Amino acid sequence: MAAKVIDGKAFAAKVREKVKEHVTRLVGEHGVTPGLAVVLVGENPASQVYVRSKGKATTEAGMKSVEHKLDETVSEEELLSLIDTLNQDDTIHGILVQLPVPDHIDADKVLAAIDPAKDVDGFHISNVGLLGTGQKAMVPCTPLGCLMMLREEHGSLSGMEAVVIGRSNIVGKPMAQLLLKDSCTVTIAHSRTKDLPAVSRRADIVVAAVGRPNMVTAEWIKPGATVIDVGINRIEKEDGGTRLVGDVDYDDVAKVAGAITPVPGGVGPMTIACLLANTVTACCRTHGLAEPEGLTA
Ligand code: GUN
């Protein structure tokens, strides 16, 4: 039987609706408007697109959106000074510095300068440590979106065998922590893993986050498993144009999987929805108000 398609776009729309309802309540009942500041350094075209859609989504959710576009040549000191100003600004509850930053800027230093309470990316070492020790943290948006889709699909994930392919700080490692927190048995596989297909075939849940187009094929998947594809790879078509594909060979894997996320329209839309959710969560925590249900890990 063909796999069920997990519609990330539709699910993200529901999450964004929930965020909007919570924002309306925060504004109406508490006089607080959540605010998100996004900082972009330089003119990376992909980053410009992401930043624009983050800003638009923030405004659509009824929140305050601030964009800081800095020249490619801005000094690390100036960027750190802007972060300091945003850390002190009570109208800003979330700060995101779009990565990558130019080579002359130390990204780790920049991320460490963000107030952990405003770190809606969940990249600050304090949040990494809190998540790793099972405490209340700000959680990176992409893995949070994957977790929400898995919970929606399965309810409880307890006891399930999960294989995360990829060990990045942004997706692979936090994804594994979240699955562990939900009581999965978790394996992190990567490029040096011996017999990757056999390891992947053990899984009830496969999360592919490696950045290699169409790498995961049907032989890697246990029949009926749920497959979450985090990859976004642009490849050339035979007619000379390009198209987006994931890390999973969708047509092949859909023949054996129980459920699968498409690319585009799977994980991607959930990432922005979770950024909005994290901004509301950060705002609620700062003001000591009840957090939105179903929008946190
Ligand atoms: N660049 C690509 N993905 C991300 C992300 O999730 N957060 C930030 N800050 N930059 C990125």
PDB file of C-alpha atoms and ligand atoms in Angstrom:
ATOM      1  CA  MET A   1       0.000   0.000   0.000  1.00  0.00           C
ATOM      2  CA  ALA A   2       1.281   3.480  -0.792  1.00  0.00           C
ATOM      3  CA  ALA A   3       2.422   5.560   2.162  1.00  0.00           C
ATOM      4  CA  LYS A   4       0.243   8.193   3.757  1.00  0.00           C
ATOM      5  CA  VAL A   5       1.538  11.653   2.810  1.00  0.00           C
ATOM      6  CA  ILE A   6       2.119  13.837   5.873  1.00  0.00           C
ATOM      7  CA  ASP A   7       0.985  17.289   4.727  1.00  0.00           C
ATOM      8  CA  GLY A   8       3.387  19.659   6.488  1.00  0.00           C
ATOM      9  CA  LYS A   9       1.878  22.685   4.805  1.00  0.00           C
ATOM     10  CA  ALA A  10      -1.612  21.966   6.166  1.00  0.00           C
ATOM     11  CA  PHE A  11      -0.273  21.062   9.612  1.00  0.00           C
ATOM     12  CA  ALA A  12       1.877  24.211   9.708  1.00  0.00           C
ATOM     13  CA  ALA A  13      -1.216  26.283   8.868  1.00  0.00           C
ATOM     14  CA  LYS A  14      -2.961  24.752  11.920  1.00  0.00           C
ATOM     15  CA  VAL A  15       0.044  25.502  14.148  1.00  0.00           C
ATOM     16  CA  ARG A  16       0.160  29.093  12.881  1.00  0.00           C
ATOM     17  CA  GLU A  17      -3.558  29.459  13.583  1.00  0.00           C
ATOM     18  CA  LYS A  18      -2.983  28.226  17.154  1.00  0.00           C
ATOM     19  CA  VAL A  19      -0.106  30.708  17.530  1.00  0.00           C
ATOM     20  CA  LYS A  20      -2.310  33.522  16.271  1.00  0.00           C
ATOM     21  CA  GLU A  21      -5.077  32.636  18.757  1.00  0.00           C
ATOM     22  CA  HIS A  22      -2.562  32.680  21.582  1.00  0.00           C
ATOM     23  CA  VAL A  23      -1.156  36.025  20.436  1.00  0.00           C
ATOM     24  CA  THR A  24      -4.682  37.484  20.366  1.00  0.00           C
ATOM     25  CA  ARG A  25      -5.139  36.320  23.959  1.00  0.00           C
ATOM     26  CA  LEU A  26      -1.773  37.749  25.064  1.00  0.00           C
ATOM     27  CA  VAL A  27      -2.584  41.114  23.514  1.00  0.00           C
ATOM     28  CA  GLY A  28      -6.219  41.227  24.666  1.00  0.00           C
ATOM     29  CA  GLU A  29      -5.874  39.845  28.195  1.00  0.00           C
ATOM     30  CA  HIS A  30      -2.350  40.847  29.159  1.00  0.00           C
ATOM     31  CA  GLY A  31      -1.501  43.785  26.896  1.00  0.00           C
ATOM     32  CA  VAL A  32       1.620  41.971  25.689  1.00  0.00           C
ATOM     33  CA  THR A  33       2.585  41.680  22.012  1.00  0.00           C
ATOM     34  CA  PRO A  34       5.254  39.041  21.305  1.00  0.00           C
ATOM     35  CA  GLY A  35       8.123  40.498  19.249  1.00  0.00           C
ATOM     36  CA  LEU A  36      10.670  38.788  17.029  1.00  0.00           C
ATOM     37  CA  ALA A  37      13.879  40.402  15.748  1.00  0.00           C
ATOM     38  CA  VAL A  38      15.638  38.783  12.803  1.00  0.00           C
ATOM     39  CA  VAL A  39      19.184  39.844  11.976  1.00  0.00           C
ATOM     40  CA  LEU A  40      20.605  39.283   8.502  1.00  0.00           C
ATOM     41  CA  VAL A  41      24.228  39.985   7.655  1.00  0.00           C
ATOM     42  CA  GLY A  42      25.101  40.279   3.977  1.00  0.00           C
ATOM     43  CA  GLU A  43      23.129  39.434   0.862  1.00  0.00           C
ATOM     44  CA  ASN A  44      22.994  35.646   0.658  1.00  0.00           C
ATOM     45  CA  PRO A  45      19.957  35.196  -1.658  1.00  0.00           C
ATOM     46  CA  ALA A  46      18.597  32.098   0.133  1.00  0.00           C
ATOM     47  CA  SER A  47      18.925  33.834   3.514  1.00  0.00           C
ATOM     48  CA  GLN A  48      17.132  36.907   2.141  1.00  0.00           C
ATOM     49  CA  VAL A  49      14.193  34.719   1.077  1.00  0.00           C
ATOM     50  CA  TYR A  50      14.050  32.971   4.478  1.00  0.00           C
ATOM     51  CA  VAL A  51      14.245  36.247   6.396  1.00  0.00           C
ATOM     52  CA  ARG A  52      11.494  37.817   4.288  1.00  0.00           C
ATOM     53  CA  SER A  53       9.139  34.884   4.864  1.00  0.00           C
ATOM     54  CA  LYS A  54       9.923  34.803   8.583  1.00  0.00           C
ATOM     55  CA  GLY A  55       9.033  38.500   8.856  1.00  0.00           C
ATOM     56  CA  LYS A  56       5.813  38.081   6.878  1.00  0.00           C
ATOM     57  CA  ALA A  57       4.710  35.076   8.947  1.00  0.00           C
ATOM     58  CA  THR A  58       5.466  36.944  12.187  1.00  0.00           C
ATOM     59  CA  THR A  59       3.309  39.901  11.171  1.00  0.00           C
ATOM     60  CA  GLU A  60       0.499  37.601   9.956  1.00  0.00           C
ATOM     61  CA  ALA A  61       0.459  35.955  13.389  1.00  0.00           C
ATOM     62  CA  GLY A  62      -0.213  39.365  14.967  1.00  0.00           C
ATOM     63  CA  MET A  63       3.267  39.722  16.417  1.00  0.00           C
ATOM     64  CA  LYS A  64       5.785  42.542  16.212  1.00  0.00           C
ATOM     65  CA  SER A  65       8.413  41.854  13.553  1.00  0.00           C
ATOM     66  CA  VAL A  66      11.724  43.685  13.356  1.00  0.00           C
ATOM     67  CA  GLU A  67      14.328  43.094  10.663  1.00  0.00           C
ATOM     68  CA  HIS A  68      17.926  44.283  10.932  1.00  0.00           C
ATOM     69  CA  LYS A  69      19.794  44.044   7.653  1.00  0.00           C
ATOM     70  CA  LEU A  70      23.491  44.622   8.120  1.00  0.00           C
ATOM     71  CA  ASP A  71      26.135  45.123   5.485  1.00  0.00           C
ATOM     72  CA  GLU A  72      28.404  42.163   4.615  1.00  0.00           C
ATOM     73  CA  THR A  73      31.337  44.178   6.016  1.00  0.00           C
ATOM     74  CA  VAL A  74      29.826  44.865   9.454  1.00  0.00           C
ATOM     75  CA  SER A  75      32.290  44.167  12.267  1.00  0.00           C
ATOM     76  CA  GLU A  76      31.732  41.426  14.833  1.00  0.00           C
ATOM     77  CA  GLU A  77      31.768  44.143  17.494  1.00  0.00           C
ATOM     78  CA  GLU A  78      28.915  46.043  15.818  1.00  0.00           C
ATOM     79  CA  LEU A  79      26.861  42.861  15.484  1.00  0.00           C
ATOM     80  CA  LEU A  80      27.443  41.995  19.147  1.00  0.00           C
ATOM     81  CA  SER A  81      26.427  45.519  20.091  1.00  0.00           C
ATOM     82  CA  LEU A  82      23.136  45.147  18.175  1.00  0.00           C
ATOM     83  CA  ILE A  83      22.472  41.833  19.941  1.00  0.00           C
ATOM     84  CA  ASP A  84      23.103  43.530  23.272  1.00  0.00           C
ATOM     85  CA  THR A  85      20.562  46.241  22.393  1.00  0.00           C
ATOM     86  CA  LEU A  86      17.989  43.590  21.404  1.00  0.00           C
ATOM     87  CA  ASN A  87      18.694  41.629  24.606  1.00  0.00           C
ATOM     88  CA  GLN A  88      17.776  44.780  26.603  1.00  0.00           C
ATOM     89  CA  ASP A  89      14.669  45.589  24.535  1.00  0.00           C
ATOM     90  CA  ASP A  90      11.533  44.546  26.458  1.00  0.00           C
ATOM     91  CA  THR A  91       9.394  44.585  23.296  1.00  0.00           C
ATOM     92  CA  ILE A  92      11.561  41.870  21.744  1.00  0.00           C
ATOM     93  CA  HIS A  93      11.034  38.297  23.008  1.00  0.00           C
ATOM     94  CA  GLY A  94      12.862  36.395  20.280  1.00  0.00           C
ATOM     95  CA  ILE A  95      16.166  37.079  18.511  1.00  0.00           C
ATOM     96  CA  LEU A  96      17.341  35.153  15.467  1.00  0.00           C
ATOM     97  CA  VAL A  97      20.618  35.760  13.639  1.00  0.00           C
ATOM     98  CA  GLN A  98      20.265  34.164  10.232  1.00  0.00           C
ATOM     99  CA  LEU A  99      23.115  31.739   9.479  1.00  0.00           C
ATOM    100  CA  PRO A 100      25.537  31.567   7.810  1.00  0.00           C
ATOM    101  CA  VAL A 101      27.290  34.790   8.819  1.00  0.00           C
ATOM    102  CA  PRO A 102      30.356  36.011   6.846  1.00  0.00           C
ATOM    103  CA  ASP A 103      33.709  34.342   7.602  1.00  0.00           C
ATOM    104  CA  HIS A 104      35.141  37.282   9.564  1.00  0.00           C
ATOM    105  CA  ILE A 105      32.401  36.842  12.177  1.00  0.00           C
ATOM    106  CA  ASP A 106      32.577  34.044  14.748  1.00  0.00           C
ATOM    107  CA  ALA A 107      29.098  32.461  14.633  1.00  0.00           C
ATOM    108  CA  ASP A 108      29.568  30.655  17.969  1.00  0.00           C
ATOM    109  CA  LYS A 109      30.443  33.936  19.685  1.00  0.00           C
ATOM    110  CA  VAL A 110      27.373  35.615  18.170  1.00  0.00           C
ATOM    111  CA  LEU A 111      25.018  32.812  19.217  1.00  0.00           C
ATOM    112  CA  ALA A 112      26.504  32.860  22.727  1.00  0.00           C
ATOM    113  CA  ALA A 113      25.739  36.589  22.997  1.00  0.00           C
ATOM    114  CA  ILE A 114      21.975  36.106  22.578  1.00  0.00           C
ATOM    115  CA  ASP A 115      20.013  36.067  25.849  1.00  0.00           C
ATOM    116  CA  PRO A 116      19.102  32.332  26.199  1.00  0.00           C
ATOM    117  CA  ALA A 117      15.529  33.359  27.129  1.00  0.00           C
ATOM    118  CA  LYS A 118      15.227  35.075  23.707  1.00  0.00           C
ATOM    119  CA  ASP A 119      17.063  32.353  21.779  1.00  0.00           C
ATOM    120  CA  VAL A 120      14.148  31.222  19.595  1.00  0.00           C
ATOM    121  CA  ASP A 121      16.563  29.164  17.452  1.00  0.00           C
ATOM    122  CA  GLY A 122      17.567  27.100  20.484  1.00  0.00           C
ATOM    123  CA  PHE A 123      21.227  27.292  19.435  1.00  0.00           C
ATOM    124  CA  HIS A 124      22.623  28.894  22.634  1.00  0.00           C
ATOM    125  CA  ILE A 125      24.770  26.479  24.590  1.00  0.00           C
ATOM    126  CA  SER A 126      22.505  26.965  27.661  1.00  0.00           C
ATOM    127  CA  ASN A 127      19.502  25.762  25.698  1.00  0.00           C
ATOM    128  CA  VAL A 128      21.499  22.885  24.201  1.00  0.00           C
ATOM    129  CA  GLY A 129      22.457  21.853  27.755  1.00  0.00           C
ATOM    130  CA  LEU A 130      18.917  22.235  29.092  1.00  0.00           C
ATOM    131  CA  LEU A 131      17.527  20.072  26.278  1.00  0.00           C
ATOM    132  CA  GLY A 132      20.288  17.494  26.770  1.00  0.00           C
ATOM    133  CA  THR A 133      19.426  17.189  30.443  1.00  0.00           C
ATOM    134  CA  GLY A 134      15.683  16.971  29.804  1.00  0.00           C
ATOM    135  CA  GLN A 135      14.908  20.427  31.205  1.00  0.00           C
ATOM    136  CA  LYS A 136      12.729  23.212  29.849  1.00  0.00           C
ATOM    137  CA  ALA A 137      14.661  24.706  26.913  1.00  0.00           C
ATOM    138  CA  MET A 138      14.147  26.733  23.777  1.00  0.00           C
ATOM    139  CA  VAL A 139      14.185  23.989  21.133  1.00  0.00           C
ATOM    140  CA  PRO A 140      15.528  24.348  17.562  1.00  0.00           C
ATOM    141  CA  CYS A 141      12.640  24.944  15.156  1.00  0.00           C
ATOM    142  CA  THR A 142      13.207  22.230  12.544  1.00  0.00           C
ATOM    143  CA  PRO A 143      13.460  19.290  14.970  1.00  0.00           C
ATOM    144  CA  LEU A 144      10.544  20.724  16.962  1.00  0.00           C
ATOM    145  CA  GLY A 145       8.468  20.734  13.772  1.00  0.00           C
ATOM    146  CA  CYS A 146       9.440  17.127  13.058  1.00  0.00           C
ATOM    147  CA  LEU A 147       8.490  16.124  16.598  1.00  0.00           C
ATOM    148  CA  MET A 148       5.078  17.806  16.286  1.00  0.00           C
ATOM    149  CA  MET A 149       4.376  15.917  13.055  1.00  0.00           C
ATOM    150  CA  LEU A 150       5.432  12.606  14.615  1.00  0.00           C
ATOM    151  CA  ARG A 151       3.236  13.182  17.680  1.00  0.00           C
ATOM    152  CA  GLU A 152       0.320  14.106  15.424  1.00  0.00           C
ATOM    153  CA  GLU A 153       0.867  10.914  13.417  1.00  0.00           C
ATOM    154  CA  HIS A 154       1.443   8.453  16.275  1.00  0.00           C
ATOM    155  CA  GLY A 155       0.225  10.039  19.503  1.00  0.00           C
ATOM    156  CA  SER A 156       2.736   8.552  21.939  1.00  0.00           C
ATOM    157  CA  LEU A 157       6.201   7.753  20.540  1.00  0.00           C
ATOM    158  CA  SER A 158       7.138   5.731  23.628  1.00  0.00           C
ATOM    159  CA  GLY A 159       9.158   2.596  22.885  1.00  0.00           C
ATOM    160  CA  MET A 160       9.486   3.287  19.183  1.00  0.00           C
ATOM    161  CA  GLU A 161      12.789   2.639  17.429  1.00  0.00           C
ATOM    162  CA  ALA A 162      14.029   5.913  15.876  1.00  0.00           C
ATOM    163  CA  VAL A 163      17.022   6.397  13.587  1.00  0.00           C
ATOM    164  CA  VAL A 164      18.212   9.955  12.933  1.00  0.00           C
ATOM    165  CA  ILE A 165      20.503  10.141   9.916  1.00  0.00           C
ATOM    166  CA  GLY A 166      22.776  13.182  10.343  1.00  0.00           C
ATOM    167  CA  ARG A 167      24.528  14.620  13.387  1.00  0.00           C
ATOM    168  CA  SER A 168      24.352  18.392  12.901  1.00  0.00           C
ATOM    169  CA  ASN A 169      23.906  20.741  15.843  1.00  0.00           C
ATOM    170  CA  ILE A 170      20.893  22.325  14.129  1.00  0.00           C
ATOM    171  CA  VAL A 171      18.893  19.179  13.351  1.00  0.00           C
ATOM    172  CA  GLY A 172      20.408  15.739  14.009  1.00  0.00           C
ATOM    173  CA  LYS A 173      21.565  16.120  17.615  1.00  0.00           C
ATOM    174  CA  PRO A 174      18.534  18.068  18.958  1.00  0.00           C
ATOM    175  CA  MET A 175      16.186  15.740  17.040  1.00  0.00           C
ATOM    176  CA  ALA A 176      17.756  12.746  18.789  1.00  0.00           C
ATOM    177  CA  GLN A 177      17.380  14.469  22.180  1.00  0.00           C
ATOM    178  CA  LEU A 178      13.710  15.213  21.549  1.00  0.00           C
ATOM    179  CA  LEU A 179      12.967  11.631  20.473  1.00  0.00           C
ATOM    180  CA  LEU A 180      14.794  10.351  23.548  1.00  0.00           C
ATOM    181  CA  LYS A 181      12.742  12.701  25.724  1.00  0.00           C
ATOM    182  CA  ASP A 182       9.604  11.147  24.190  1.00  0.00           C
ATOM    183  CA  SER A 183      10.981   7.696  25.163  1.00  0.00           C
ATOM    184  CA  CYS A 184      12.064   6.427  21.758  1.00  0.00           C
ATOM    185  CA  THR A 185      15.070   4.132  21.430  1.00  0.00           C
ATOM    186  CA  VAL A 186      17.344   6.425  19.448  1.00  0.00           C
ATOM    187  CA  THR A 187      20.246   5.815  17.087  1.00  0.00           C
ATOM    188  CA  ILE A 188      22.175   8.681  15.488  1.00  0.00           C
ATOM    189  CA  ALA A 189      23.619   7.453  12.201  1.00  0.00           C
ATOM    190  CA  HIS A 190      26.017   9.417   9.992  1.00  0.00           C
ATOM    191  CA  SER A 191      28.418   9.202   7.077  1.00  0.00           C
ATOM    192  CA  ARG A 192      30.804   6.890   8.964  1.00  0.00           C
ATOM    193  CA  THR A 193      28.077   4.506  10.164  1.00  0.00           C
ATOM    194  CA  LYS A 194      28.719   0.935   8.961  1.00  0.00           C
ATOM    195  CA  ASP A 195      25.921  -0.469   6.813  1.00  0.00           C
ATOM    196  CA  LEU A 196      23.640   2.567   6.987  1.00  0.00           C
ATOM    197  CA  PRO A 197      20.774   0.817   5.137  1.00  0.00           C
ATOM    198  CA  ALA A 198      20.698  -2.001   7.717  1.00  0.00           C
ATOM    199  CA  VAL A 199      20.744   0.478  10.637  1.00  0.00           C
ATOM    200  CA  SER A 200      17.998   2.554   9.043  1.00  0.00           C
ATOM    201  CA  ARG A 201      15.901  -0.561   8.387  1.00  0.00           C
ATOM    202  CA  ARG A 202      15.578  -1.149  12.162  1.00  0.00           C
ATOM    203  CA  ALA A 203      13.594   2.046  12.551  1.00  0.00           C
ATOM    204  CA  ASP A 204       9.898   2.666  13.143  1.00  0.00           C
ATOM    205  CA  ILE A 205      10.811   6.344  12.625  1.00  0.00           C
ATOM    206  CA  VAL A 206      13.506   7.553  10.220  1.00  0.00           C
ATOM    207  CA  VAL A 207      14.525  11.221  10.230  1.00  0.00           C
ATOM    208  CA  ALA A 208      16.837  12.030   7.315  1.00  0.00           C
ATOM    209  CA  ALA A 209      18.914  15.212   7.739  1.00  0.00           C
ATOM    210  CA  VAL A 210      22.128  14.817   5.782  1.00  0.00           C
ATOM    211  CA  GLY A 211      21.867  17.139   2.775  1.00  0.00           C
ATOM    212  CA  ARG A 212      22.390  14.406   0.147  1.00  0.00           C
ATOM    213  CA  PRO A 213      19.718  14.353  -2.560  1.00  0.00           C
ATOM    214  CA  ASN A 214      17.650  11.148  -2.756  1.00  0.00           C
ATOM    215  CA  MET A 215      20.082   9.191  -0.572  1.00  0.00           C
ATOM    216  CA  VAL A 216      17.517   7.130   1.346  1.00  0.00           C
ATOM    217  CA  THR A 217      15.916   4.466  -0.844  1.00  0.00           C
ATOM    218  CA  ALA A 218      13.236   1.814  -0.265  1.00  0.00           C
ATOM    219  CA  GLU A 219      15.806  -0.793   0.861  1.00  0.00           C
ATOM    220  CA  TRP A 220      16.628   1.439   3.850  1.00  0.00           C
ATOM    221  CA  ILE A 221      13.066   1.410   5.160  1.00  0.00           C
ATOM    222  CA  LYS A 222      11.175  -1.140   7.249  1.00  0.00           C
ATOM    223  CA  PRO A 223       7.709  -1.630   5.730  1.00  0.00           C
ATOM    224  CA  GLY A 224       5.241   0.661   7.475  1.00  0.00           C
ATOM    225  CA  ALA A 225       7.865   2.980   9.000  1.00  0.00           C
ATOM    226  CA  THR A 226       7.328   6.748   9.249  1.00  0.00           C
ATOM    227  CA  VAL A 227       9.857   8.762   7.238  1.00  0.00           C
ATOM    228  CA  ILE A 228      10.578  12.438   7.940  1.00  0.00           C
ATOM    229  CA  ASP A 229      12.671  14.117   5.248  1.00  0.00           C
ATOM    230  CA  VAL A 230      14.506  17.241   6.447  1.00  0.00           C
ATOM    231  CA  GLY A 231      16.626  17.609   3.297  1.00  0.00           C
ATOM    232  CA  ILE A 232      16.148  20.511   0.909  1.00  0.00           C
ATOM    233  CA  ASN A 233      18.439  19.997  -2.089  1.00  0.00           C
ATOM    234  CA  ARG A 234      18.252  21.841  -5.382  1.00  0.00           C
ATOM    235  CA  ILE A 235      19.136  19.547  -8.299  1.00  0.00           C
ATOM    236  CA  GLU A 236      19.316  20.062 -12.031  1.00  0.00           C
ATOM    237  CA  LYS A 237      16.580  18.640 -14.222  1.00  0.00           C
ATOM    238  CA  GLU A 238      17.151  17.141 -17.665  1.00  0.00           C
ATOM    239  CA  ASP A 239      15.550  20.210 -19.303  1.00  0.00           C
ATOM    240  CA  GLY A 240      18.221  22.448 -17.703  1.00  0.00           C
ATOM    241  CA  GLY A 241      15.954  23.831 -14.957  1.00  0.00           C
ATOM    242  CA  THR A 242      16.178  22.935 -11.266  1.00  0.00           C
ATOM    243  CA  ARG A 243      13.891  21.343  -8.712  1.00  0.00           C
ATOM    244  CA  LEU A 244      13.876  20.730  -4.968  1.00  0.00           C
ATOM    245  CA  VAL A 245      14.306  17.215  -3.629  1.00  0.00           C
ATOM    246  CA  GLY A 246      14.850  15.844  -0.154  1.00  0.00           C
ATOM    247  CA  ASP A 247      17.373  13.389   1.269  1.00  0.00           C
ATOM    248  CA  VAL A 248      14.798  10.660   0.626  1.00  0.00           C
ATOM    249  CA  ASP A 249      14.019   9.168  -2.781  1.00  0.00           C
ATOM    250  CA  TYR A 250      10.330   9.967  -2.345  1.00  0.00           C
ATOM    251  CA  ASP A 251       8.776   7.859  -5.109  1.00  0.00           C
ATOM    252  CA  ASP A 252      10.802   4.784  -4.141  1.00  0.00           C
ATOM    253  CA  VAL A 253      10.357   5.075  -0.352  1.00  0.00           C
ATOM    254  CA  ALA A 254       6.634   5.905  -0.593  1.00  0.00           C
ATOM    255  CA  LYS A 255       6.080   2.337  -1.859  1.00  0.00           C
ATOM    256  CA  VAL A 256       7.175   0.793   1.479  1.00  0.00           C
ATOM    257  CA  ALA A 257       6.821   3.484   4.166  1.00  0.00           C
ATOM    258  CA  GLY A 258       3.684   3.816   6.293  1.00  0.00           C
ATOM    259  CA  ALA A 259       3.854   7.614   6.200  1.00  0.00           C
ATOM    260  CA  ILE A 260       6.222  10.119   4.601  1.00  0.00           C
ATOM    261  CA  THR A 261       6.786  13.871   4.405  1.00  0.00           C
ATOM    262  CA  PRO A 262       7.148  15.315   0.886  1.00  0.00           C
ATOM    263  CA  VAL A 263       9.717  17.918  -0.267  1.00  0.00           C
ATOM    264  CA  PRO A 264       8.614  20.632  -0.671  1.00  0.00           C
ATOM    265  CA  GLY A 265       5.555  20.811   1.601  1.00  0.00           C
ATOM    266  CA  GLY A 266       6.724  18.646   4.513  1.00  0.00           C
ATOM    267  CA  VAL A 267       9.195  19.767   7.152  1.00  0.00           C
ATOM    268  CA  GLY A 268       9.926  23.183   5.556  1.00  0.00           C
ATOM    269  CA  PRO A 269       6.635  24.926   6.402  1.00  0.00           C
ATOM    270  CA  MET A 270       6.800  23.520   9.949  1.00  0.00           C
ATOM    271  CA  THR A 271      10.126  25.251  10.633  1.00  0.00           C
ATOM    272  CA  ILE A 272       8.669  28.748  10.297  1.00  0.00           C
ATOM    273  CA  ALA A 273       5.533  27.740  12.211  1.00  0.00           C
ATOM    274  CA  CYS A 274       7.769  26.561  15.066  1.00  0.00           C
ATOM    275  CA  LEU A 275       9.747  29.810  15.022  1.00  0.00           C
ATOM    276  CA  LEU A 276       6.461  31.630  15.664  1.00  0.00           C
ATOM    277  CA  ALA A 277       5.551  29.081  18.343  1.00  0.00           C
ATOM    278  CA  ASN A 278       8.946  29.564  20.029  1.00  0.00           C
ATOM    279  CA  THR A 279       8.507  33.341  20.012  1.00  0.00           C
ATOM    280  CA  VAL A 280       5.152  33.010  21.792  1.00  0.00           C
ATOM    281  CA  THR A 281       6.663  30.506  24.236  1.00  0.00           C
ATOM    282  CA  ALA A 282       9.586  32.858  24.966  1.00  0.00           C
ATOM    283  CA  CYS A 283       7.155  35.735  25.524  1.00  0.00           C
ATOM    284  CA  CYS A 284       4.995  33.680  27.901  1.00  0.00           C
ATOM    285  CA  ARG A 285       8.024  32.489  29.890  1.00  0.00           C
ATOM    286  CA  THR A 286       9.405  36.038  30.183  1.00  0.00           C
ATOM    287  CA  HIS A 287       6.083  37.333  31.501  1.00  0.00           C
ATOM    288  CA  GLY A 288       5.368  34.297  33.701  1.00  0.00           C
ATOM    289  CA  LEU A 289       2.216  33.468  31.714  1.00  0.00           C
ATOM    290  CA  ALA A 290       0.780  30.080  30.729  1.00  0.00           C
ATOM    291  CA  GLU A 291       2.534  28.596  27.709  1.00  0.00           C
ATOM    292  CA  PRO A 292       0.534  27.637  24.632  1.00  0.00           C
ATOM    293  CA  GLU A 293      -0.453  23.973  24.729  1.00  0.00           C
ATOM    294  CA  GLY A 294       0.862  21.693  22.004  1.00  0.00           C
ATOM    295  CA  LEU A 295       3.392  24.224  20.737  1.00  0.00           C
ATOM    296  CA  THR A 296       6.378  23.192  22.868  1.00  0.00           C
ATOM    297  CA  ALA A 297       8.431  20.042  23.319  1.00  0.00           C
TER     298      ALA A 297
HETATM  299  N1  GUN B   1      20.009  29.160   8.377  1.00  0.00           N
HETATM  300  C1  GUN B   1      19.443  28.029   7.894  1.00  0.00           C
HETATM  301  N2  GUN B   1      18.583  27.511   8.791  1.00  0.00           N
HETATM  302  C2  GUN B   1      18.607  28.330   9.861  1.00  0.00           C
HETATM  303  C3  GUN B   1      17.917  28.334  11.104  1.00  0.00           C
HETATM  304  O1  GUN B   1      17.118  27.456  11.420  1.00  0.00           O
HETATM  305  N3  GUN B   1      18.208  29.371  11.943  1.00  0.00           N
HETATM  306  C4  GUN B   1      19.116  30.330  11.623  1.00  0.00           C
HETATM  307  N4  GUN B   1      19.342  31.280  12.519  1.00  0.00           N
HETATM  308  N5  GUN B   1      19.760  30.359  10.475  1.00  0.00           N
HETATM  309  C5  GUN B   1      19.514  29.362   9.607  1.00  0.00           C
END
